[in-house]
Structures are given as structure tokens and as C-alpha cells.
């Protein structure tokens, strides 16, 4: 299995609503019709609070797209199709209509799931009928990324402490992966001031919207849900609008 995150930013001059509408009604169908079918394809559009701390040195990203393929090779095949001479000019022209192509980032992730299922069979995340939260985690000073992942991935318990939480997915970013890529405009930003360079992104899916709102304050605690691993240096949680693609069978 291969999962990855695309951090994307809207083109200057577009409102958030215009950006979401274009992504969902024009760009998404183009991608679904022309790239190999993934296991899961979902878009998260953060609802940034005006009063929230701004970590990014520039504008914050406008969407986090999560795509999961059945294997590394399946991901490579999708990338080849995206880059092909027949499709790439079409998709790039479309991206210029709603994306700031100077501020794009892709990073593979390692996914750890807390859910009801006790087997090891992977399945897509819930549709989050009651809300979806994203929690960004930065590791403590003095611990490198590999050590943090090794110590942190074994921690459990966040889901059991949150009312109505259907599932937690802890995604460890792998910026040293050969396929990880950021455009030049994002180079040189300190890791502690940019969401794209955090160490983990946690996805919280809820059965009720009120449960998601109630969880925001609890998830603001850096040590929440980490009984055994190192407490993060910094965390930030944001609600998001969340869309999942359903492919036709066959």
C-alpha cells in the first residue's frame, strides 16, 4: 500500500468557496476519468480560524488531498500517467485555473490506524458524517524524525478518549522518500513554522458534529492520546470540509 498527501494552495484571487467548487466539479472529475483508480481519494479543506496561531511563513494551505494506492507500483503507474505527454498538458492547464502551482507539496506517509476492526485488512476511512478534524504534530527537539516515528507509532488510546470518534489515522510524513517533492517557493521554511513540514498528520472521524467540536479543545493538548510515546513539541488541530470520491464498480 502507498498513501500520500498533496498540500495545495488556491490561486490568488479565488475565494475558498470558488476553490472548493472548482476542485470538486471540474478538477476532481478530470483526475478520476484519466488516472488509474486508487483505493481511496479524499480532499480535506481546512476551516482556518482567524484567531488561530499562524505557523506558516506564508499563506496556509487550502486543501490536503489524501490518495491511497494498493501498492508502490500502482502509485508509480498513476504518476506516469499524470506526467504523460497526452495528459500532462491538459491537467497542468486545468491546475493553473485554480491552484498556485508555485506552492505545491507532495509527501508519502506511513499510516497507523485506530479503529474497531481487529484484523489487519486495510479499508478506507469513514465518510465522517459528523465531522472531520486534522491534527498537525511536530516532534520534540532532540529527537530525529525516524526515532519519533518509531517511538510514537506504538502509542494508542486517543480514540477511546473522544466521544463519538469513529476512527483515528495517524500519518507519519516521509519527506526523505524519493517521491517527496515541494516547489521552490516552499524551500527554506523552518519545519516548526510550516504545516507541510510537520512530523505527523492525524485524521479524526466523528459520528456527530457536536462530538467533533467538543474534541477540538482536548486535542489542543500536546500530550493527548500519547500515554507511552514522547509528547510532541507542538500540535494544532483544525476542522475541515471533507469529500470522498466513489468510483463505479468494474
Short mmCIF file of N, CA, C and O in Angstrom, two decimals, residues 77-201:
data_model
loop_
_atom_site.label_atom_id
_atom_site.label_comp_id
_atom_site.label_asym_id
_atom_site.label_seq_id
_atom_site.Cartn_x
_atom_site.Cartn_y
_atom_site.Cartn_z
N UNK A 77 2.55 3.98 -11.45
CA UNK A 77 1.78 3.97 -12.69
C UNK A 77 0.89 5.21 -12.80
O UNK A 77 0.75 5.79 -13.88
N UNK A 78 0.30 5.62 -11.69
CA UNK A 78 -0.52 6.84 -11.70
C UNK A 78 0.34 8.06 -11.99
O UNK A 78 -0.08 8.97 -12.74
N UNK A 79 1.54 8.11 -11.43
CA UNK A 79 2.44 9.23 -11.66
C UNK A 79 2.87 9.28 -13.13
O UNK A 79 2.95 10.36 -13.73
N UNK A 80 3.13 8.11 -13.72
CA UNK A 80 3.50 8.07 -15.13
C UNK A 80 2.37 8.61 -16.00
O UNK A 80 2.60 9.34 -16.97
N UNK A 81 1.15 8.23 -15.67
CA UNK A 81 0.01 8.71 -16.44
C UNK A 81 -0.15 10.22 -16.30
O UNK A 81 -0.40 10.93 -17.27
N UNK A 82 -0.01 10.72 -15.07
CA UNK A 82 -0.10 12.16 -14.83
C UNK A 82 0.95 12.91 -15.65
O UNK A 82 0.68 13.99 -16.18
N UNK A 83 2.15 12.34 -15.75
CA UNK A 83 3.28 13.01 -16.42
C UNK A 83 3.34 12.74 -17.92
O UNK A 83 4.22 13.27 -18.60
N UNK A 84 2.42 11.94 -18.43
CA UNK A 84 2.48 11.54 -19.84
C UNK A 84 2.25 12.73 -20.76
O UNK A 84 1.60 13.72 -20.42
N UNK A 85 2.80 12.62 -21.97
CA UNK A 85 2.67 13.72 -22.94
C UNK A 85 1.23 13.94 -23.37
O UNK A 85 0.86 15.05 -23.79
N UNK A 86 0.39 12.92 -23.26
CA UNK A 86 -1.00 13.05 -23.68
C UNK A 86 -1.88 13.70 -22.63
O UNK A 86 -2.86 14.39 -22.95
N UNK A 87 -1.54 13.51 -21.33
CA UNK A 87 -2.41 14.03 -20.27
C UNK A 87 -1.82 15.22 -19.52
O UNK A 87 -2.56 16.12 -19.10
N UNK A 88 -0.51 15.27 -19.36
CA UNK A 88 0.08 16.31 -18.52
C UNK A 88 -0.25 17.73 -18.99
O UNK A 88 -0.59 18.59 -18.16
N UNK A 89 -0.18 18.05 -20.29
CA UNK A 89 -0.55 19.42 -20.69
C UNK A 89 -1.99 19.77 -20.33
O UNK A 89 -2.29 20.92 -19.99
N UNK A 90 -2.87 18.79 -20.38
CA UNK A 90 -4.28 19.03 -20.06
C UNK A 90 -4.45 19.32 -18.58
O UNK A 90 -5.12 20.28 -18.19
N UNK A 91 -3.82 18.49 -17.74
CA UNK A 91 -4.02 18.65 -16.29
C UNK A 91 -3.30 19.90 -15.78
O UNK A 91 -3.80 20.59 -14.88
N UNK A 92 -2.14 20.21 -16.35
CA UNK A 92 -1.44 21.43 -15.92
C UNK A 92 -2.25 22.67 -16.28
O UNK A 92 -2.37 23.60 -15.47
N UNK A 93 -2.83 22.70 -17.48
CA UNK A 93 -3.68 23.83 -17.86
C UNK A 93 -4.85 23.97 -16.89
O UNK A 93 -5.21 25.09 -16.48
N UNK A 94 -5.42 22.85 -16.49
CA UNK A 94 -6.54 22.90 -15.55
C UNK A 94 -6.08 23.39 -14.18
O UNK A 94 -6.76 24.20 -13.54
N UNK A 95 -4.92 22.94 -13.72
CA UNK A 95 -4.41 23.35 -12.40
C UNK A 95 -4.16 24.86 -12.34
O UNK A 95 -4.35 25.47 -11.29
N UNK A 96 -3.72 25.44 -13.44
CA UNK A 96 -3.44 26.88 -13.42
C UNK A 96 -4.70 27.71 -13.20
O UNK A 96 -4.62 28.88 -12.82
N UNK A 97 -5.86 27.11 -13.40
CA UNK A 97 -7.12 27.84 -13.25
C UNK A 97 -7.56 27.97 -11.79
O UNK A 97 -8.41 28.80 -11.48
N UNK A 98 -7.00 27.12 -10.91
CA UNK A 98 -7.45 27.21 -9.52
C UNK A 98 -6.35 27.00 -8.48
O UNK A 98 -6.55 27.28 -7.30
N UNK A 99 -5.15 26.56 -8.89
CA UNK A 99 -4.06 26.30 -7.96
C UNK A 99 -2.94 27.33 -8.11
O UNK A 99 -2.70 27.84 -9.20
N UNK A 100 -2.25 27.60 -7.01
CA UNK A 100 -0.97 28.31 -7.05
C UNK A 100 0.09 27.24 -7.25
O UNK A 100 0.51 26.58 -6.29
N UNK A 101 0.51 27.04 -8.49
CA UNK A 101 1.41 25.93 -8.80
C UNK A 101 2.83 26.19 -8.30
O UNK A 101 3.69 25.32 -8.38
N UNK A 102 3.09 27.38 -7.78
CA UNK A 102 4.38 27.66 -7.17
C UNK A 102 4.46 27.22 -5.72
O UNK A 102 5.53 27.28 -5.11
N UNK A 103 3.33 26.79 -5.14
CA UNK A 103 3.29 26.39 -3.74
C UNK A 103 2.56 25.07 -3.61
O UNK A 103 1.46 24.96 -3.08
N UNK A 104 3.19 24.02 -4.13
CA UNK A 104 2.63 22.67 -4.10
C UNK A 104 3.63 21.73 -3.44
O UNK A 104 4.84 21.86 -3.62
N UNK A 105 3.09 20.78 -2.68
CA UNK A 105 3.96 19.85 -1.98
C UNK A 105 3.31 18.47 -1.95
O UNK A 105 2.10 18.35 -1.73
N UNK A 106 4.12 17.43 -2.20
CA UNK A 106 3.65 16.05 -2.07
C UNK A 106 4.60 15.29 -1.16
O UNK A 106 5.83 15.42 -1.27
N UNK A 107 4.04 14.48 -0.24
CA UNK A 107 4.87 13.68 0.64
C UNK A 107 4.19 12.35 0.91
O UNK A 107 3.01 12.30 1.26
N UNK A 108 4.89 11.23 0.70
CA UNK A 108 4.35 9.92 1.10
C UNK A 108 4.24 9.85 2.63
O UNK A 108 4.99 10.54 3.34
N UNK A 109 3.31 9.05 3.10
CA UNK A 109 3.11 8.91 4.55
C UNK A 109 3.01 7.44 4.93
O UNK A 109 2.64 6.59 4.12
N UNK A 110 3.35 7.17 6.19
CA UNK A 110 3.13 5.86 6.80
C UNK A 110 1.90 5.98 7.69
O UNK A 110 1.84 6.82 8.57
N UNK A 111 0.91 5.12 7.47
CA UNK A 111 -0.39 5.23 8.14
C UNK A 111 -0.53 4.18 9.24
O UNK A 111 -0.27 2.99 9.04
N UNK A 112 -0.95 4.65 10.43
CA UNK A 112 -1.28 3.77 11.56
C UNK A 112 -2.72 4.06 11.95
O UNK A 112 -3.09 5.23 12.13
N UNK A 113 -3.55 3.01 12.08
CA UNK A 113 -4.99 3.19 12.26
C UNK A 113 -5.44 2.70 13.64
O UNK A 113 -5.05 1.63 14.09
N UNK A 114 -6.28 3.52 14.30
CA UNK A 114 -7.01 3.11 15.49
C UNK A 114 -8.49 3.01 15.12
O UNK A 114 -9.12 4.02 14.82
N UNK A 115 -9.05 1.78 15.13
CA UNK A 115 -10.45 1.60 14.76
C UNK A 115 -10.99 0.36 15.47
O UNK A 115 -10.28 -0.33 16.20
N UNK A 116 -12.28 0.05 15.21
CA UNK A 116 -12.91 -1.11 15.85
C UNK A 116 -12.36 -2.43 15.33
O UNK A 116 -12.27 -3.40 16.07
N UNK A 117 -12.04 -2.48 14.05
CA UNK A 117 -11.60 -3.72 13.45
C UNK A 117 -10.31 -4.23 14.09
O UNK A 117 -9.37 -3.47 14.33
N UNK A 118 -10.27 -5.52 14.38
CA UNK A 118 -9.09 -6.13 14.99
C UNK A 118 -8.23 -6.86 13.96
O UNK A 118 -7.18 -7.39 14.30
N UNK A 119 -8.68 -6.93 12.71
CA UNK A 119 -7.86 -7.61 11.69
C UNK A 119 -6.94 -6.59 11.03
O UNK A 119 -6.98 -5.40 11.30
N UNK A 120 -6.09 -7.11 10.16
CA UNK A 120 -5.09 -6.26 9.50
C UNK A 120 -5.48 -5.90 8.08
O UNK A 120 -4.65 -5.44 7.30
N UNK A 121 -6.75 -6.09 7.73
CA UNK A 121 -7.20 -5.78 6.37
C UNK A 121 -7.46 -4.28 6.27
O UNK A 121 -8.28 -3.72 7.01
N UNK A 122 -6.76 -3.63 5.36
CA UNK A 122 -6.92 -2.18 5.20
C UNK A 122 -8.29 -1.87 4.61
O UNK A 122 -8.80 -2.59 3.74
N UNK A 123 -8.89 -0.78 5.05
CA UNK A 123 -10.14 -0.31 4.46
C UNK A 123 -10.12 1.21 4.48
O UNK A 123 -9.42 1.82 5.29
N UNK A 124 -10.90 1.86 3.61
CA UNK A 124 -10.93 3.32 3.58
C UNK A 124 -11.45 3.89 4.89
O UNK A 124 -12.18 3.23 5.63
N UNK A 125 -11.08 5.12 5.17
CA UNK A 125 -11.57 5.81 6.37
C UNK A 125 -13.07 6.05 6.24
O UNK A 125 -13.62 6.07 5.13
N UNK A 126 -13.77 6.23 7.37
CA UNK A 126 -15.20 6.53 7.31
C UNK A 126 -15.46 7.84 6.57
O UNK A 126 -14.57 8.68 6.42
N UNK A 127 -16.68 8.03 6.15
CA UNK A 127 -17.06 9.27 5.47
C UNK A 127 -17.22 10.43 6.44
O UNK A 127 -17.46 11.56 6.03
N UNK A 128 -17.10 10.17 7.72
CA UNK A 128 -17.16 11.20 8.76
C UNK A 128 -18.44 12.01 8.67
O UNK A 128 -18.42 13.22 8.43
N UNK A 129 -19.60 11.36 8.86
CA UNK A 129 -20.87 12.08 8.74
C UNK A 129 -21.01 13.21 9.76
O UNK A 129 -21.75 14.16 9.54
N UNK A 130 -20.28 13.11 10.87
CA UNK A 130 -20.40 14.12 11.91
C UNK A 130 -19.24 15.08 11.99
O UNK A 130 -19.16 15.86 12.93
N UNK A 131 -18.32 15.03 11.06
CA UNK A 131 -17.21 15.98 11.08
C UNK A 131 -15.86 15.29 11.03
O UNK A 131 -15.71 14.12 11.38
N UNK A 132 -14.89 16.04 10.58
CA UNK A 132 -13.53 15.54 10.43
C UNK A 132 -12.56 16.59 10.96
O UNK A 132 -12.68 17.78 10.66
N UNK A 133 -11.60 16.14 11.76
CA UNK A 133 -10.56 17.01 12.29
C UNK A 133 -9.20 16.54 11.80
O UNK A 133 -8.96 15.34 11.67
N UNK A 134 -8.32 17.49 11.54
CA UNK A 134 -6.93 17.20 11.23
C UNK A 134 -6.07 17.78 12.35
O UNK A 134 -6.25 18.93 12.73
N UNK A 135 -5.14 16.99 12.84
CA UNK A 135 -4.25 17.45 13.91
C UNK A 135 -2.80 17.33 13.42
O UNK A 135 -2.35 16.25 13.04
N UNK A 136 -2.10 18.45 13.43
CA UNK A 136 -0.72 18.50 12.95
C UNK A 136 0.23 18.41 14.14
O UNK A 136 0.03 19.09 15.15
N UNK A 137 1.24 17.57 14.02
CA UNK A 137 2.12 17.25 15.14
C UNK A 137 3.58 17.50 14.74
O UNK A 137 4.02 17.04 13.68
N UNK A 138 4.29 18.24 15.59
CA UNK A 138 5.72 18.48 15.39
C UNK A 138 6.49 17.80 16.52
O UNK A 138 6.15 17.95 17.70
N UNK A 139 7.53 17.06 16.20
CA UNK A 139 8.27 16.30 17.20
C UNK A 139 9.06 17.21 18.13
O UNK A 139 9.36 18.36 17.79
N UNK A 140 9.43 16.66 19.30
CA UNK A 140 10.22 17.45 20.25
C UNK A 140 11.64 17.69 19.74
O UNK A 140 12.16 16.94 18.90
N UNK A 141 12.29 18.72 20.25
CA UNK A 141 13.70 18.93 19.97
C UNK A 141 14.50 17.76 20.54
O UNK A 141 14.15 17.19 21.57
N UNK A 142 15.59 17.42 19.89
CA UNK A 142 16.45 16.36 20.39
C UNK A 142 16.06 14.96 19.93
O UNK A 142 16.75 13.99 20.26
N UNK A 143 14.97 14.84 19.18
CA UNK A 143 14.55 13.54 18.64
C UNK A 143 14.44 13.67 17.13
O UNK A 143 13.71 14.54 16.63
N UNK A 144 15.16 12.83 16.39
CA UNK A 144 15.07 12.93 14.94
C UNK A 144 13.78 12.27 14.45
O UNK A 144 13.07 11.60 15.21
N UNK A 145 13.46 12.47 13.18
CA UNK A 145 12.18 12.04 12.65
C UNK A 145 12.00 10.52 12.75
O UNK A 145 10.92 10.03 13.11
N UNK A 146 13.05 9.76 12.42
CA UNK A 146 12.94 8.30 12.46
C UNK A 146 12.70 7.80 13.88
O UNK A 146 11.87 6.91 14.11
N UNK A 147 13.39 8.38 14.85
CA UNK A 147 13.20 7.98 16.25
C UNK A 147 11.80 8.34 16.72
O UNK A 147 11.15 7.57 17.44
N UNK A 148 11.33 9.51 16.35
CA UNK A 148 9.99 9.92 16.76
C UNK A 148 8.94 8.96 16.21
O UNK A 148 8.04 8.53 16.94
N UNK A 149 9.05 8.59 14.93
CA UNK A 149 8.08 7.66 14.35
C UNK A 149 8.13 6.32 15.06
O UNK A 149 7.09 5.73 15.36
N UNK A 150 9.34 5.82 15.32
CA UNK A 150 9.48 4.51 15.95
C UNK A 150 8.86 4.48 17.35
O UNK A 150 8.21 3.52 17.74
N UNK A 151 9.05 5.55 18.11
CA UNK A 151 8.53 5.61 19.47
C UNK A 151 7.05 5.96 19.52
O UNK A 151 6.33 5.51 20.40
N UNK A 152 6.60 6.75 18.54
CA UNK A 152 5.25 7.28 18.59
C UNK A 152 4.22 6.35 17.99
O UNK A 152 3.07 6.32 18.43
N UNK A 153 4.61 5.55 17.00
CA UNK A 153 3.62 4.74 16.28
C UNK A 153 2.98 3.67 17.17
O UNK A 153 1.90 3.17 16.86
N UNK A 154 3.64 3.31 18.27
CA UNK A 154 3.09 2.28 19.14
C UNK A 154 2.11 2.84 20.17
O UNK A 154 1.47 2.09 20.89
N UNK A 155 1.97 4.16 20.24
CA UNK A 155 1.06 4.75 21.22
C UNK A 155 -0.37 4.62 20.73
O UNK A 155 -0.65 4.72 19.54
N UNK A 156 -1.27 4.36 21.64
CA UNK A 156 -2.69 4.23 21.30
C UNK A 156 -3.51 4.90 22.40
O UNK A 156 -2.99 5.27 23.43
N UNK A 157 -4.80 5.01 22.15
CA UNK A 157 -5.68 5.47 23.20
C UNK A 157 -6.41 6.76 22.92
O UNK A 157 -7.34 7.11 23.64
N UNK A 158 -6.03 7.50 21.87
CA UNK A 158 -6.69 8.77 21.59
C UNK A 158 -8.17 8.57 21.28
O UNK A 158 -9.04 9.29 21.78
N UNK A 159 -8.47 7.59 20.47
CA UNK A 159 -9.86 7.37 20.02
C UNK A 159 -10.77 7.05 21.20
O UNK A 159 -11.91 7.55 21.29
N UNK A 160 -10.32 6.21 22.12
CA UNK A 160 -11.15 5.81 23.25
C UNK A 160 -11.50 6.97 24.17
O UNK A 160 -12.47 6.90 24.93
N UNK A 161 -10.71 8.03 24.12
CA UNK A 161 -10.93 9.17 25.00
C UNK A 161 -11.85 10.23 24.41
O UNK A 161 -12.18 11.22 25.07
N UNK A 162 -12.28 10.04 23.16
CA UNK A 162 -13.08 11.05 22.46
C UNK A 162 -14.47 10.51 22.17
O UNK A 162 -14.62 9.49 21.47
N UNK A 163 -15.49 11.17 22.66
CA UNK A 163 -16.87 10.76 22.45
C UNK A 163 -17.22 10.80 20.97
O UNK A 163 -16.97 11.79 20.28
N UNK A 164 -17.78 9.71 20.46
CA UNK A 164 -18.26 9.67 19.09
C UNK A 164 -17.17 9.55 18.04
O UNK A 164 -17.46 9.69 16.84
N UNK A 165 -15.93 9.29 18.44
CA UNK A 165 -14.84 9.17 17.46
C UNK A 165 -14.89 7.79 16.80
O UNK A 165 -14.76 6.77 17.47
N UNK A 166 -15.08 7.77 15.50
CA UNK A 166 -15.19 6.52 14.76
C UNK A 166 -13.84 5.89 14.48
O UNK A 166 -13.71 4.66 14.44
N UNK A 167 -12.84 6.73 14.28
CA UNK A 167 -11.54 6.22 13.86
C UNK A 167 -10.49 7.31 13.96
O UNK A 167 -10.80 8.50 13.85
N UNK A 168 -9.25 6.90 14.21
CA UNK A 168 -8.10 7.80 14.16
C UNK A 168 -7.09 7.21 13.20
O UNK A 168 -6.76 6.02 13.28
N UNK A 169 -6.58 8.03 12.30
CA UNK A 169 -5.50 7.62 11.41
C UNK A 169 -4.31 8.55 11.66
O UNK A 169 -4.42 9.76 11.48
N UNK A 170 -3.22 7.97 12.08
CA UNK A 170 -2.00 8.74 12.35
C UNK A 170 -1.07 8.54 11.16
O UNK A 170 -0.64 7.43 10.85
N UNK A 171 -0.78 9.64 10.47
CA UNK A 171 0.03 9.58 9.24
C UNK A 171 1.38 10.24 9.48
O UNK A 171 1.46 11.44 9.77
N UNK A 172 2.44 9.45 9.38
CA UNK A 172 3.79 9.96 9.58
C UNK A 172 4.38 10.37 8.23
O UNK A 172 4.51 9.56 7.32
N UNK A 173 4.74 11.65 8.13
CA UNK A 173 5.26 12.17 6.87
C UNK A 173 6.67 11.66 6.62
O UNK A 173 7.48 11.57 7.55
N UNK A 174 6.95 11.32 5.36
CA UNK A 174 8.24 10.75 4.97
C UNK A 174 8.92 11.68 3.95
O UNK A 174 8.97 11.39 2.76
N UNK A 175 9.44 12.83 4.41
CA UNK A 175 10.00 13.82 3.47
C UNK A 175 11.26 13.36 2.75
O UNK A 175 11.64 13.97 1.74
N UNK A 176 11.91 12.30 3.24
CA UNK A 176 13.12 11.80 2.59
C UNK A 176 12.81 10.75 1.53
O UNK A 176 13.74 10.24 0.89
N UNK A 177 11.56 10.40 1.36
CA UNK A 177 11.17 9.46 0.32
C UNK A 177 11.54 10.04 -1.05
O UNK A 177 11.39 11.24 -1.27
N UNK A 178 12.01 9.21 -1.98
CA UNK A 178 12.39 9.73 -3.30
C UNK A 178 11.27 10.45 -4.04
O UNK A 178 11.54 11.31 -4.89
N UNK A 179 10.02 10.12 -3.73
CA UNK A 179 8.91 10.76 -4.43
C UNK A 179 8.43 12.04 -3.75
O UNK A 179 7.58 12.75 -4.29
N UNK A 180 8.93 12.34 -2.57
CA UNK A 180 8.54 13.59 -1.89
C UNK A 180 9.02 14.78 -2.71
O UNK A 180 10.14 14.79 -3.23
N UNK A 181 8.19 15.82 -2.78
CA UNK A 181 8.55 16.97 -3.62
C UNK A 181 7.83 18.22 -3.14
O UNK A 181 6.65 18.18 -2.81
N UNK A 182 8.55 19.33 -3.11
CA UNK A 182 7.96 20.64 -2.86
C UNK A 182 8.50 21.62 -3.88
O UNK A 182 9.67 21.53 -4.28
N UNK A 183 7.69 22.55 -4.29
CA UNK A 183 8.13 23.55 -5.25
C UNK A 183 9.08 24.54 -4.58
O UNK A 183 9.14 24.65 -3.36
N UNK A 184 9.83 25.25 -5.41
CA UNK A 184 10.90 26.11 -4.90
C UNK A 184 10.38 27.20 -3.97
O UNK A 184 11.08 27.62 -3.03
N UNK A 185 9.16 27.67 -4.18
CA UNK A 185 8.62 28.74 -3.33
C UNK A 185 8.47 28.30 -1.88
O UNK A 185 8.35 29.14 -0.98
N UNK A 186 8.47 27.00 -1.64
CA UNK A 186 8.31 26.48 -0.28
C UNK A 186 9.65 26.10 0.36
O UNK A 186 9.68 25.67 1.51
N UNK A 187 10.73 26.25 -0.38
CA UNK A 187 12.05 25.87 0.14
C UNK A 187 12.50 26.83 1.22
O UNK A 187 12.20 28.03 1.19
N UNK A 188 13.22 26.30 2.19
CA UNK A 188 13.83 27.14 3.20
C UNK A 188 12.96 27.53 4.37
O UNK A 188 13.40 28.24 5.27
N UNK A 189 11.69 27.08 4.40
CA UNK A 189 10.82 27.40 5.52
C UNK A 189 11.14 26.47 6.68
O UNK A 189 11.24 25.26 6.50
N UNK A 190 11.30 27.03 7.86
CA UNK A 190 11.62 26.22 9.03
C UNK A 190 10.51 25.22 9.30
O UNK A 190 9.32 25.54 9.16
N UNK A 191 10.87 24.02 9.72
CA UNK A 191 9.87 22.96 9.89
C UNK A 191 8.82 23.31 10.95
O UNK A 191 7.68 22.84 10.87
N UNK A 192 9.18 24.11 11.95
CA UNK A 192 8.25 24.43 13.02
C UNK A 192 7.30 25.57 12.66
O UNK A 192 6.42 25.92 13.44
N UNK A 193 7.46 26.15 11.48
CA UNK A 193 6.58 27.24 11.06
C UNK A 193 5.76 26.88 9.83
O UNK A 193 5.14 27.75 9.23
N UNK A 194 5.75 25.59 9.45
CA UNK A 194 5.01 25.21 8.25
C UNK A 194 4.31 23.87 8.48
O UNK A 194 4.93 22.91 8.91
N UNK A 195 3.02 23.81 8.18
CA UNK A 195 2.25 22.59 8.33
C UNK A 195 2.76 21.48 7.41
O UNK A 195 2.68 20.31 7.74
N UNK A 196 3.27 21.85 6.26
CA UNK A 196 3.73 20.86 5.29
C UNK A 196 4.96 20.10 5.78
O UNK A 196 5.32 19.08 5.23
N UNK A 197 5.62 20.64 6.81
CA UNK A 197 6.84 20.01 7.31
C UNK A 197 6.67 19.50 8.74
O UNK A 197 7.64 19.32 9.46
N UNK A 198 5.41 19.27 9.13
CA UNK A 198 5.19 18.65 10.44
C UNK A 198 5.63 17.18 10.36
O UNK A 198 6.00 16.68 9.30
N UNK A 199 5.58 16.50 11.48
CA UNK A 199 6.02 15.10 11.52
C UNK A 199 4.88 14.11 11.35
O UNK A 199 5.09 12.98 10.89
N UNK A 200 3.68 14.51 11.74
CA UNK A 200 2.52 13.63 11.60
C UNK A 200 1.27 14.46 11.39
O UNK A 200 1.14 15.57 11.91
N UNK A 201 0.34 13.89 10.62
CA UNK A 201 -0.99 14.46 10.47
C UNK A 201 -1.97 13.38 10.94
O UNK A 201 -1.99 12.28 10.39
#
